[in-house]
Amino acid sequence: MSAQQTQDIAIVGAGVIGLTTAWILCDFGLGPRIKVIAKHTPEDRSVDYTSPWAGANFCSISSGDEKALRWDRITYNRLAYLANTRKESGVVFADLRELWDYDPNLEKIRSWSSYVKDFKTIPKEELPENCLYGHTGTTFLINVPQYLNFIHSILNDSGVTFVKEEIKHINDVLQFVPNPTVVFNCPGVWASTLGGVEDPDVYPTRGHVVCVDAPHIKETRIRNGTNSDTYIIPRPFNGGVVLGGFMQKGNWDREIHPEDTQDILKRTAALMPELFQHQGPEAAKIIYEAVGFRPSRNGGARVELDTLPGTKFPLIHDYGASGTGYQAGYGMAFDSVMLSLPLIKFA
Ligand SMILES: Cc1cc2nc3c(=O)[nH]c(=O)nc-3n(C[C@H](O)[C@H](O)[C@H](O)COP(=O)(O)OP(=O)(O)OC[C@H]3O[C@@H](n4cnc5c(N)ncnc54)[C@H](O)[C@@H]3O)c2cc1C
Ligand SMILES: O=C(O)C(=O)CO
């Protein structure tokens, strides 16, 4: 049987969601049967490819709904396994300090306090001015390029095939996998425009990050503000420190604006004075800056079984992770693979 015929599992998308989906399928020995069709792969840098621009950390940015909390928890355990046993993945344990200028979602705090290691509420008297709530705990920091390359190399070693192509319609996957047992749809924010999907609930939440050289910073700190989040995310293994940010819903502006850069530097210096050795934002040594579009979705991420339009082939949607593709992505991919297993012949 030719290689083309054995490939019966198609995945659209090679961001952290598509790659993680393939990774879990490889754990079932399905690598040689998988073909990933993607315009961008981990070596690419583009404003249209969100995954490389993430911090990434594990914080309580996710929503408070039961699915999001479940995906966070599953992924927390997976990241702990990687931090403990696979240092080359670029995942490490890290101290998190998170502050809110408004009352946080209590469901999320309750869920977090039940599993996040060393979880502690910050006593009110220790909170900075105008801050209503804060907590600390042990979560994770991820060197994002290293993590994406780590997964990519596992997939290559497991026999997964990659095709660098942009498809106009979801049914175009049939050009690459003519008789799929299952198709996974992981296009990120482009689920909004991909033919046959065109999800009206998907929209970009525009972010802007400034990566600086500050190797003395080891803690990740976030302040959830009423009109913007401010965060400091050191990437382990000399990955620089990712500073943010903005959460601009529905904003497709691809440009970097210098006034926004200054705003991020000012806010992060105030949040963590030691960031620039107490010399203020003018002392910042910028490595790079980037704009990214978080794939957000009204109603939360979509992990759902469907069928390719006008065919009998099963389609599993897995997109809409918004600001949580790293901290919830394994949980989302796990659920999407669980939906596929009854469809896949192993004998
Ligand atoms: C500034 C910023 C900071 C962030 N920080 C964090 C963080 O600290 N922690 C965290 O958990 N998350 C964070 N995120 C969120 C995280 O980056 C996203 O949730 C995640 O990257 C989404 O991954 P994805 O695979 O869905 O999308 P993408 O990475 O965009 O991948 C989509 C894939 O689909 C392909 N594709 C799309 N359309 C087509 C088509 N028509 N034909 C072929 N291929 C197609 C693309 O080429 C790409 O391969 C951050 C995001 C931003 C912008
Ligand atoms: O900016 C984001 O989306 C984040 O998750 C930062 O913590």
Short mmCIF file of C-alpha atoms and ligand atoms in Angstrom, two decimals:
data_model
loop_
_atom_site.label_atom_id
_atom_site.label_comp_id
_atom_site.label_asym_id
_atom_site.label_seq_id
_atom_site.Cartn_x
_atom_site.Cartn_y
_atom_site.Cartn_z
CA MET A 1 0.00 0.00 0.00
CA SER A 2 1.52 3.41 -0.98
CA ALA A 3 2.36 5.96 1.74
CA GLN A 4 -0.42 8.18 0.37
CA GLN A 5 -2.99 5.37 0.87
CA THR A 6 -1.87 4.62 4.45
CA GLN A 7 -2.36 8.28 5.40
CA ASP A 8 -5.96 8.46 6.50
CA ILE A 9 -5.77 11.11 9.26
CA ALA A 10 -5.59 14.75 8.15
CA ILE A 11 -4.87 17.72 10.42
CA VAL A 12 -5.32 21.29 9.14
CA GLY A 13 -2.97 23.56 11.12
CA ALA A 14 0.47 23.30 12.71
CA GLY A 15 0.12 25.76 15.56
CA VAL A 16 0.34 24.51 19.12
CA ILE A 17 -3.19 23.05 18.80
CA GLY A 18 -2.63 21.09 15.58
CA LEU A 19 0.84 19.94 16.66
CA THR A 20 -0.43 18.79 20.07
CA THR A 21 -3.30 16.91 18.43
CA ALA A 22 -0.81 15.07 16.23
CA TRP A 23 1.42 14.43 19.25
CA ILE A 24 -1.37 12.70 21.18
CA LEU A 25 -2.32 10.64 18.10
CA CYS A 26 1.35 9.57 17.85
CA ASP A 27 1.08 8.23 21.41
CA PHE A 28 -1.38 5.72 19.86
CA GLY A 29 1.18 4.78 17.18
CA LEU A 30 -0.72 6.65 14.46
CA GLY A 31 2.19 8.85 13.25
CA PRO A 32 2.61 7.24 9.77
CA ARG A 33 -1.14 7.67 9.13
CA ILE A 34 -1.12 11.44 9.81
CA LYS A 35 -0.73 14.23 7.24
CA VAL A 36 -0.59 17.82 8.53
CA ILE A 37 -1.60 20.46 5.99
CA ALA A 38 -0.53 23.93 7.14
CA LYS A 39 0.45 27.27 5.67
CA HIS A 40 2.80 27.94 8.62
CA THR A 41 4.99 25.53 10.56
CA PRO A 42 7.14 26.16 13.68
CA GLU A 43 10.09 27.68 11.84
CA ASP A 44 7.83 30.41 10.41
CA ARG A 45 7.24 33.86 11.89
CA SER A 46 4.17 35.74 10.70
CA VAL A 47 1.49 37.89 12.27
CA ASP A 48 -0.91 35.35 10.70
CA TYR A 49 0.59 32.52 12.78
CA THR A 50 -0.18 33.05 16.43
CA SER A 51 1.66 30.32 18.32
CA PRO A 52 5.26 31.66 18.17
CA TRP A 53 4.21 34.99 19.74
CA ALA A 54 2.91 33.54 23.01
CA GLY A 55 4.74 34.12 26.31
CA ALA A 56 4.05 31.55 27.44
CA ASN A 57 2.90 31.07 30.98
CA PHE A 58 0.09 29.29 32.77
CA CYS A 59 -2.12 31.90 34.41
CA SER A 60 -5.79 32.37 35.08
CA ILE A 61 -6.53 34.20 31.82
CA SER A 62 -8.87 31.36 30.82
CA SER A 63 -12.59 31.81 31.23
CA GLY A 64 -14.43 30.27 34.19
CA ASP A 65 -16.55 27.84 32.19
CA GLU A 66 -16.36 24.14 32.99
CA LYS A 67 -14.69 23.18 29.65
CA ALA A 68 -11.92 25.80 30.01
CA LEU A 69 -11.25 24.79 33.63
CA ARG A 70 -11.12 21.11 32.60
CA TRP A 71 -8.66 21.83 29.79
CA ASP A 72 -6.45 23.93 32.10
CA ARG A 73 -6.34 21.14 34.67
CA ILE A 74 -5.51 18.38 32.16
CA THR A 75 -2.78 20.55 30.64
CA TYR A 76 -1.38 21.52 34.07
CA ASN A 77 -0.69 17.85 34.75
CA ARG A 78 0.86 17.34 31.33
CA LEU A 79 3.14 20.37 31.72
CA ALA A 80 4.18 19.10 35.18
CA TYR A 81 5.16 15.76 33.58
CA LEU A 82 7.23 17.60 30.94
CA ALA A 83 8.87 19.93 33.48
CA ASN A 84 9.79 16.91 35.62
CA THR A 85 10.96 14.51 32.92
CA ARG A 86 11.54 16.28 29.57
CA LYS A 87 13.64 19.43 30.21
CA GLU A 88 14.38 19.59 26.45
CA SER A 89 10.71 20.46 25.90
CA GLY A 90 11.37 24.02 27.12
CA VAL A 91 8.84 23.69 29.99
CA VAL A 92 9.89 24.54 33.58
CA PHE A 93 8.08 25.05 36.90
CA ALA A 94 7.89 28.72 37.89
CA ASP A 95 6.56 31.01 40.61
CA LEU A 96 3.44 32.86 39.52
CA ARG A 97 2.19 36.08 41.14
CA GLU A 98 -1.15 37.27 39.78
CA LEU A 99 -3.08 40.41 40.74
CA TRP A 100 -6.54 41.68 39.83
CA ASP A 101 -7.92 45.20 39.77
CA TYR A 102 -11.42 43.64 39.76
CA ASP A 103 -13.05 40.60 41.37
CA PRO A 104 -11.86 37.44 39.57
CA ASN A 105 -14.11 34.55 38.50
CA LEU A 106 -14.70 32.60 41.72
CA GLU A 107 -15.28 29.28 39.89
CA LYS A 108 -11.80 29.58 38.39
CA ILE A 109 -10.18 30.48 41.70
CA ARG A 110 -11.93 27.54 43.38
CA SER A 111 -10.77 25.18 40.63
CA TRP A 112 -7.20 26.51 40.69
CA SER A 113 -6.92 26.33 44.47
CA SER A 114 -7.78 22.60 44.25
CA TYR A 115 -4.73 21.65 42.13
CA VAL A 116 -2.20 24.44 41.56
CA LYS A 117 0.84 23.59 43.64
CA ASP A 118 1.65 26.04 46.52
CA PHE A 119 -1.56 28.00 45.78
CA LYS A 120 -1.93 30.90 48.24
CA THR A 121 -4.15 33.96 48.37
CA ILE A 122 -2.17 37.17 48.89
CA PRO A 123 -3.31 38.87 52.14
CA LYS A 124 -5.25 42.09 51.35
CA GLU A 125 -2.75 44.23 53.25
CA GLU A 126 0.05 43.01 50.93
CA LEU A 127 -1.80 43.97 47.74
CA PRO A 128 -0.67 47.07 45.82
CA GLU A 129 -2.97 50.10 45.64
CA ASN A 130 -6.24 49.64 43.62
CA CYS A 131 -5.73 45.90 43.57
CA LEU A 132 -8.72 43.81 44.80
CA TYR A 133 -7.35 40.28 44.79
CA GLY A 134 -4.12 38.34 44.23
CA HIS A 135 -2.70 34.86 44.48
CA THR A 136 0.59 33.03 44.09
CA GLY A 137 1.35 29.48 43.09
CA THR A 138 3.66 27.20 41.15
CA THR A 139 2.78 27.02 37.47
CA PHE A 140 4.93 26.97 34.34
CA LEU A 141 7.02 28.96 31.95
CA ILE A 142 7.50 27.76 28.38
CA ASN A 143 10.21 28.65 25.90
CA VAL A 144 7.71 28.72 23.05
CA PRO A 145 10.02 28.26 20.02
CA GLN A 146 11.79 25.42 21.85
CA TYR A 147 8.46 23.78 22.75
CA LEU A 148 7.09 24.00 19.20
CA ASN A 149 10.33 22.59 17.76
CA PHE A 150 10.33 19.84 20.42
CA ILE A 151 6.87 18.67 19.37
CA HIS A 152 7.66 19.12 15.67
CA SER A 153 10.74 16.86 15.97
CA ILE A 154 8.73 14.17 17.83
CA LEU A 155 6.17 14.23 15.02
CA ASN A 156 8.84 13.97 12.33
CA ASP A 157 10.45 11.06 14.22
CA SER A 158 7.00 9.40 14.51
CA GLY A 159 6.42 9.35 10.74
CA VAL A 160 4.01 12.31 10.48
CA THR A 161 4.00 13.97 7.04
CA PHE A 162 3.83 17.77 6.71
CA VAL A 163 2.51 19.57 3.61
CA LYS A 164 3.07 23.34 3.55
CA GLU A 165 -0.02 24.52 1.70
CA GLU A 166 -2.79 27.05 2.26
CA ILE A 167 -6.23 25.58 1.58
CA LYS A 168 -9.19 27.77 0.62
CA HIS A 169 -11.93 25.35 1.70
CA ILE A 170 -11.89 22.61 4.35
CA ASN A 171 -12.81 20.04 1.66
CA ASP A 172 -9.47 20.79 -0.06
CA VAL A 173 -7.89 18.41 2.46
CA LEU A 174 -9.21 15.64 0.16
CA GLN A 175 -6.55 16.67 -2.37
CA PHE A 176 -3.93 15.54 0.17
CA VAL A 177 -5.79 12.76 2.01
CA PRO A 178 -8.34 11.40 -0.48
CA ASN A 179 -10.16 9.00 1.88
CA PRO A 180 -9.71 10.33 5.41
CA THR A 181 -10.90 8.32 8.38
CA VAL A 182 -10.98 11.63 10.22
CA VAL A 183 -10.01 15.29 9.59
CA PHE A 184 -8.96 17.59 12.47
CA ASN A 185 -9.60 21.30 11.89
CA CYS A 186 -7.06 23.39 13.87
CA PRO A 187 -6.74 26.67 11.87
CA GLY A 188 -6.71 29.08 14.83
CA VAL A 189 -8.23 32.48 14.13
CA TRP A 190 -8.58 31.55 10.42
CA ALA A 191 -11.58 29.37 11.32
CA SER A 192 -13.30 32.72 10.77
CA THR A 193 -12.55 32.68 7.02
CA LEU A 194 -11.70 29.07 6.03
CA GLY A 195 -14.27 27.97 3.41
CA GLY A 196 -16.81 25.48 4.72
CA VAL A 197 -16.04 26.58 8.32
CA GLU A 198 -16.35 30.42 8.36
CA ASP A 199 -17.26 30.42 12.04
CA PRO A 200 -19.03 33.75 12.75
CA ASP A 201 -18.20 33.42 16.45
CA VAL A 202 -14.42 33.50 15.89
CA TYR A 203 -12.61 36.84 16.19
CA PRO A 204 -9.07 38.06 16.87
CA THR A 205 -8.02 39.39 20.27
CA ARG A 206 -5.00 41.42 19.25
CA GLY A 207 -1.90 41.20 21.42
CA HIS A 208 1.44 43.03 21.26
CA VAL A 209 4.53 41.69 23.03
CA VAL A 210 7.96 43.20 23.61
CA CYS A 211 10.71 40.66 24.29
CA VAL A 212 13.59 42.12 26.34
CA ASP A 213 16.92 40.90 27.65
CA ALA A 214 16.55 40.56 31.45
CA PRO A 215 18.11 37.21 32.49
CA HIS A 216 17.83 38.08 36.21
CA ILE A 217 14.01 37.74 36.08
CA LYS A 218 12.68 34.27 36.98
CA GLU A 219 9.14 34.94 38.28
CA THR A 220 6.10 35.48 36.05
CA ARG A 221 3.90 38.32 37.22
CA ILE A 222 0.54 39.48 35.85
CA ARG A 223 -1.80 42.31 36.71
CA ASN A 224 -5.29 41.92 35.31
CA GLY A 225 -6.39 45.49 34.77
CA THR A 226 -9.82 46.89 33.97
CA ASN A 227 -8.74 47.92 30.46
CA SER A 228 -5.53 45.96 29.79
CA ASP A 229 -3.49 43.11 31.24
CA THR A 230 0.14 43.70 32.15
CA TYR A 231 2.43 40.70 32.29
CA ILE A 232 6.05 39.65 32.57
CA ILE A 233 6.87 36.18 31.22
CA PRO A 234 10.51 35.06 31.40
CA ARG A 235 11.14 32.38 28.76
CA PRO A 236 13.38 29.68 30.28
CA PHE A 237 16.71 28.63 28.71
CA ASN A 238 17.75 32.21 27.80
CA GLY A 239 14.60 32.91 25.81
CA GLY A 240 14.38 36.56 26.90
CA VAL A 241 11.48 38.05 28.90
CA VAL A 242 8.15 38.54 27.08
CA LEU A 243 6.33 41.69 28.21
CA GLY A 244 2.71 42.50 27.46
CA GLY A 245 0.23 43.49 26.69
CA PHE A 246 -3.02 44.22 25.07
CA MET A 247 -6.32 42.32 24.76
CA GLN A 248 -7.97 44.13 21.85
CA LYS A 249 -11.08 42.23 20.79
CA GLY A 250 -11.95 42.28 17.10
CA ASN A 251 -8.80 44.28 16.25
CA TRP A 252 -7.01 43.13 13.03
CA ASP A 253 -4.34 45.90 13.12
CA ARG A 254 -1.11 44.18 12.04
CA GLU A 255 1.15 47.13 12.80
CA ILE A 256 3.37 47.77 15.83
CA HIS A 257 2.81 51.26 17.24
CA PRO A 258 5.75 52.85 19.16
CA GLU A 259 3.39 54.44 21.69
CA ASP A 260 2.12 50.95 22.54
CA THR A 261 5.68 49.73 23.02
CA GLN A 262 6.32 52.53 25.50
CA ASP A 263 3.02 51.80 27.25
CA ILE A 264 4.00 48.14 27.74
CA LEU A 265 7.49 49.03 29.01
CA LYS A 266 6.08 51.61 31.44
CA ARG A 267 3.39 49.28 32.84
CA THR A 268 5.73 46.33 33.27
CA ALA A 269 8.42 48.47 34.94
CA ALA A 270 5.78 49.64 37.43
CA LEU A 271 4.60 46.06 38.01
CA MET A 272 8.12 44.76 38.59
CA PRO A 273 10.65 47.59 39.30
CA GLU A 274 13.54 45.10 39.30
CA LEU A 275 12.73 44.23 35.66
CA PHE A 276 15.03 47.02 34.41
CA GLN A 277 17.19 47.00 37.57
CA HIS A 278 15.15 49.93 38.96
CA GLN A 279 16.33 52.17 36.09
CA GLY A 280 12.89 52.48 34.47
CA PRO A 281 11.69 51.59 30.93
CA GLU A 282 14.37 53.63 29.14
CA ALA A 283 16.87 50.97 30.28
CA ALA A 284 15.01 48.23 28.38
CA LYS A 285 17.09 46.17 25.92
CA ILE A 286 14.54 45.10 23.29
CA ILE A 287 15.24 41.82 21.47
CA TYR A 288 12.08 41.82 19.29
CA GLU A 289 8.47 42.96 19.24
CA ALA A 290 5.43 41.30 17.68
CA VAL A 291 1.70 41.59 17.16
CA GLY A 292 -0.37 38.43 17.39
CA PHE A 293 -4.05 37.55 16.98
CA ARG A 294 -5.39 35.29 19.71
CA PRO A 295 -8.04 32.97 18.16
CA SER A 296 -10.99 33.94 20.34
CA ARG A 297 -14.53 32.65 20.05
CA ASN A 298 -17.89 33.64 21.50
CA GLY A 299 -18.90 30.72 23.70
CA GLY A 300 -15.33 29.52 24.12
CA ALA A 301 -13.15 27.12 22.16
CA ARG A 302 -14.84 24.64 19.80
CA VAL A 303 -13.94 20.97 20.25
CA GLU A 304 -16.68 19.17 18.35
CA LEU A 305 -17.41 16.33 15.91
CA ASP A 306 -18.88 17.45 12.56
CA THR A 307 -18.70 16.19 8.95
CA LEU A 308 -16.88 17.65 5.94
CA PRO A 309 -19.51 19.65 4.00
CA GLY A 310 -21.26 17.47 1.40
CA THR A 311 -19.28 14.33 2.34
CA LYS A 312 -19.50 11.49 4.87
CA PHE A 313 -16.04 12.13 6.27
CA PRO A 314 -15.87 12.98 10.00
CA LEU A 315 -14.44 16.42 10.85
CA ILE A 316 -13.31 17.34 14.36
CA HIS A 317 -13.03 21.05 15.09
CA ASP A 318 -10.38 22.15 17.59
CA TYR A 319 -9.90 25.93 17.59
CA GLY A 320 -10.70 29.07 19.58
CA ALA A 321 -8.09 28.74 22.38
CA SER A 322 -7.77 32.55 22.58
CA GLY A 323 -5.06 33.34 25.19
CA THR A 324 -4.72 29.75 26.44
CA GLY A 325 -3.33 27.61 23.62
CA TYR A 326 -0.34 26.53 25.74
CA GLN A 327 -1.98 26.28 29.14
CA ALA A 328 -5.14 24.55 27.88
CA GLY A 329 -4.06 23.21 24.48
CA TYR A 330 -3.19 19.70 25.63
CA GLY A 331 -6.61 19.36 27.27
CA MET A 332 -8.37 20.57 24.12
CA ALA A 333 -6.31 18.26 21.88
CA PHE A 334 -6.90 15.34 24.28
CA ASP A 335 -10.67 15.80 24.02
CA SER A 336 -10.53 16.09 20.23
CA VAL A 337 -8.50 12.85 19.98
CA MET A 338 -10.95 11.11 22.34
CA LEU A 339 -13.73 12.06 19.88
CA SER A 340 -11.76 10.43 17.03
CA LEU A 341 -10.71 7.11 18.61
CA PRO A 342 -14.03 5.26 18.03
CA LEU A 343 -13.72 6.20 14.32
CA ILE A 344 -10.14 4.92 13.86
CA LYS A 345 -9.50 1.27 12.95
CA PHE A 346 -6.50 -0.06 14.84
CA ALA A 347 -6.64 -3.70 13.76
C1 LIG B 1 0.69 38.09 22.49
C2 LIG B 1 0.19 36.72 22.86
C3 LIG B 1 0.59 36.13 24.06
C4 LIG B 1 0.12 34.86 24.40
N1 LIG B 1 0.55 34.26 25.56
C5 LIG B 1 0.06 33.05 25.92
C6 LIG B 1 0.47 32.43 27.14
O1 LIG B 1 1.27 32.98 27.90
N2 LIG B 1 -0.08 31.21 27.46
C7 LIG B 1 -0.98 30.56 26.63
O2 LIG B 1 -1.45 29.46 26.96
N3 LIG B 1 -1.37 31.13 25.44
C8 LIG B 1 -0.88 32.36 25.10
N4 LIG B 1 -1.28 32.94 23.92
C9 LIG B 1 -2.32 32.25 23.14
C10 LIG B 1 -1.74 31.19 22.19
O3 LIG B 1 -0.65 31.76 21.49
C11 LIG B 1 -2.83 30.75 21.23
O4 LIG B 1 -3.94 30.26 21.96
C12 LIG B 1 -2.32 29.63 20.32
O5 LIG B 1 -1.14 30.00 19.68
C13 LIG B 1 -3.36 29.26 19.26
O6 LIG B 1 -2.82 28.18 18.53
P1 LIG B 1 -3.53 27.63 17.22
O7 LIG B 1 -2.79 26.39 16.84
O8 LIG B 1 -5.00 27.55 17.45
O9 LIG B 1 -3.34 28.79 16.13
P2 LIG B 1 -2.05 29.18 15.25
O10 LIG B 1 -0.82 29.12 16.03
O11 LIG B 1 -2.38 30.47 14.57
O12 LIG B 1 -1.96 28.02 14.16
C14 LIG B 1 -2.94 27.91 13.12
C15 LIG B 1 -2.37 26.96 12.07
O13 LIG B 1 -3.36 26.76 11.05
C16 LIG B 1 -2.78 27.06 9.80
N5 LIG B 1 -3.83 27.54 8.90
C17 LIG B 1 -4.82 28.41 9.18
N6 LIG B 1 -5.59 28.58 8.09
C18 LIG B 1 -5.08 27.77 7.13
C19 LIG B 1 -5.44 27.49 5.79
N7 LIG B 1 -6.50 28.08 5.22
N8 LIG B 1 -4.69 26.62 5.08
C20 LIG B 1 -3.63 26.00 5.66
N9 LIG B 1 -3.23 26.22 6.93
C21 LIG B 1 -3.97 27.11 7.64
C22 LIG B 1 -1.72 28.10 10.10
O14 LIG B 1 -0.79 28.17 9.04
C23 LIG B 1 -1.13 27.50 11.38
O15 LIG B 1 -0.27 26.44 11.05
C24 LIG B 1 -0.80 34.19 23.55
C25 LIG B 1 -1.18 34.77 22.34
C26 LIG B 1 -0.70 36.04 21.99
C27 LIG B 1 -1.12 36.65 20.68
O1 LIG B 2 -1.37 37.33 26.47
C1 LIG B 2 -1.88 36.21 26.65
O2 LIG B 2 -2.73 35.67 25.90
C2 LIG B 2 -1.46 35.43 27.84
O3 LIG B 2 -1.93 34.34 28.06
C3 LIG B 2 -0.42 36.03 28.73
O4 LIG B 2 -0.43 35.41 29.98
#
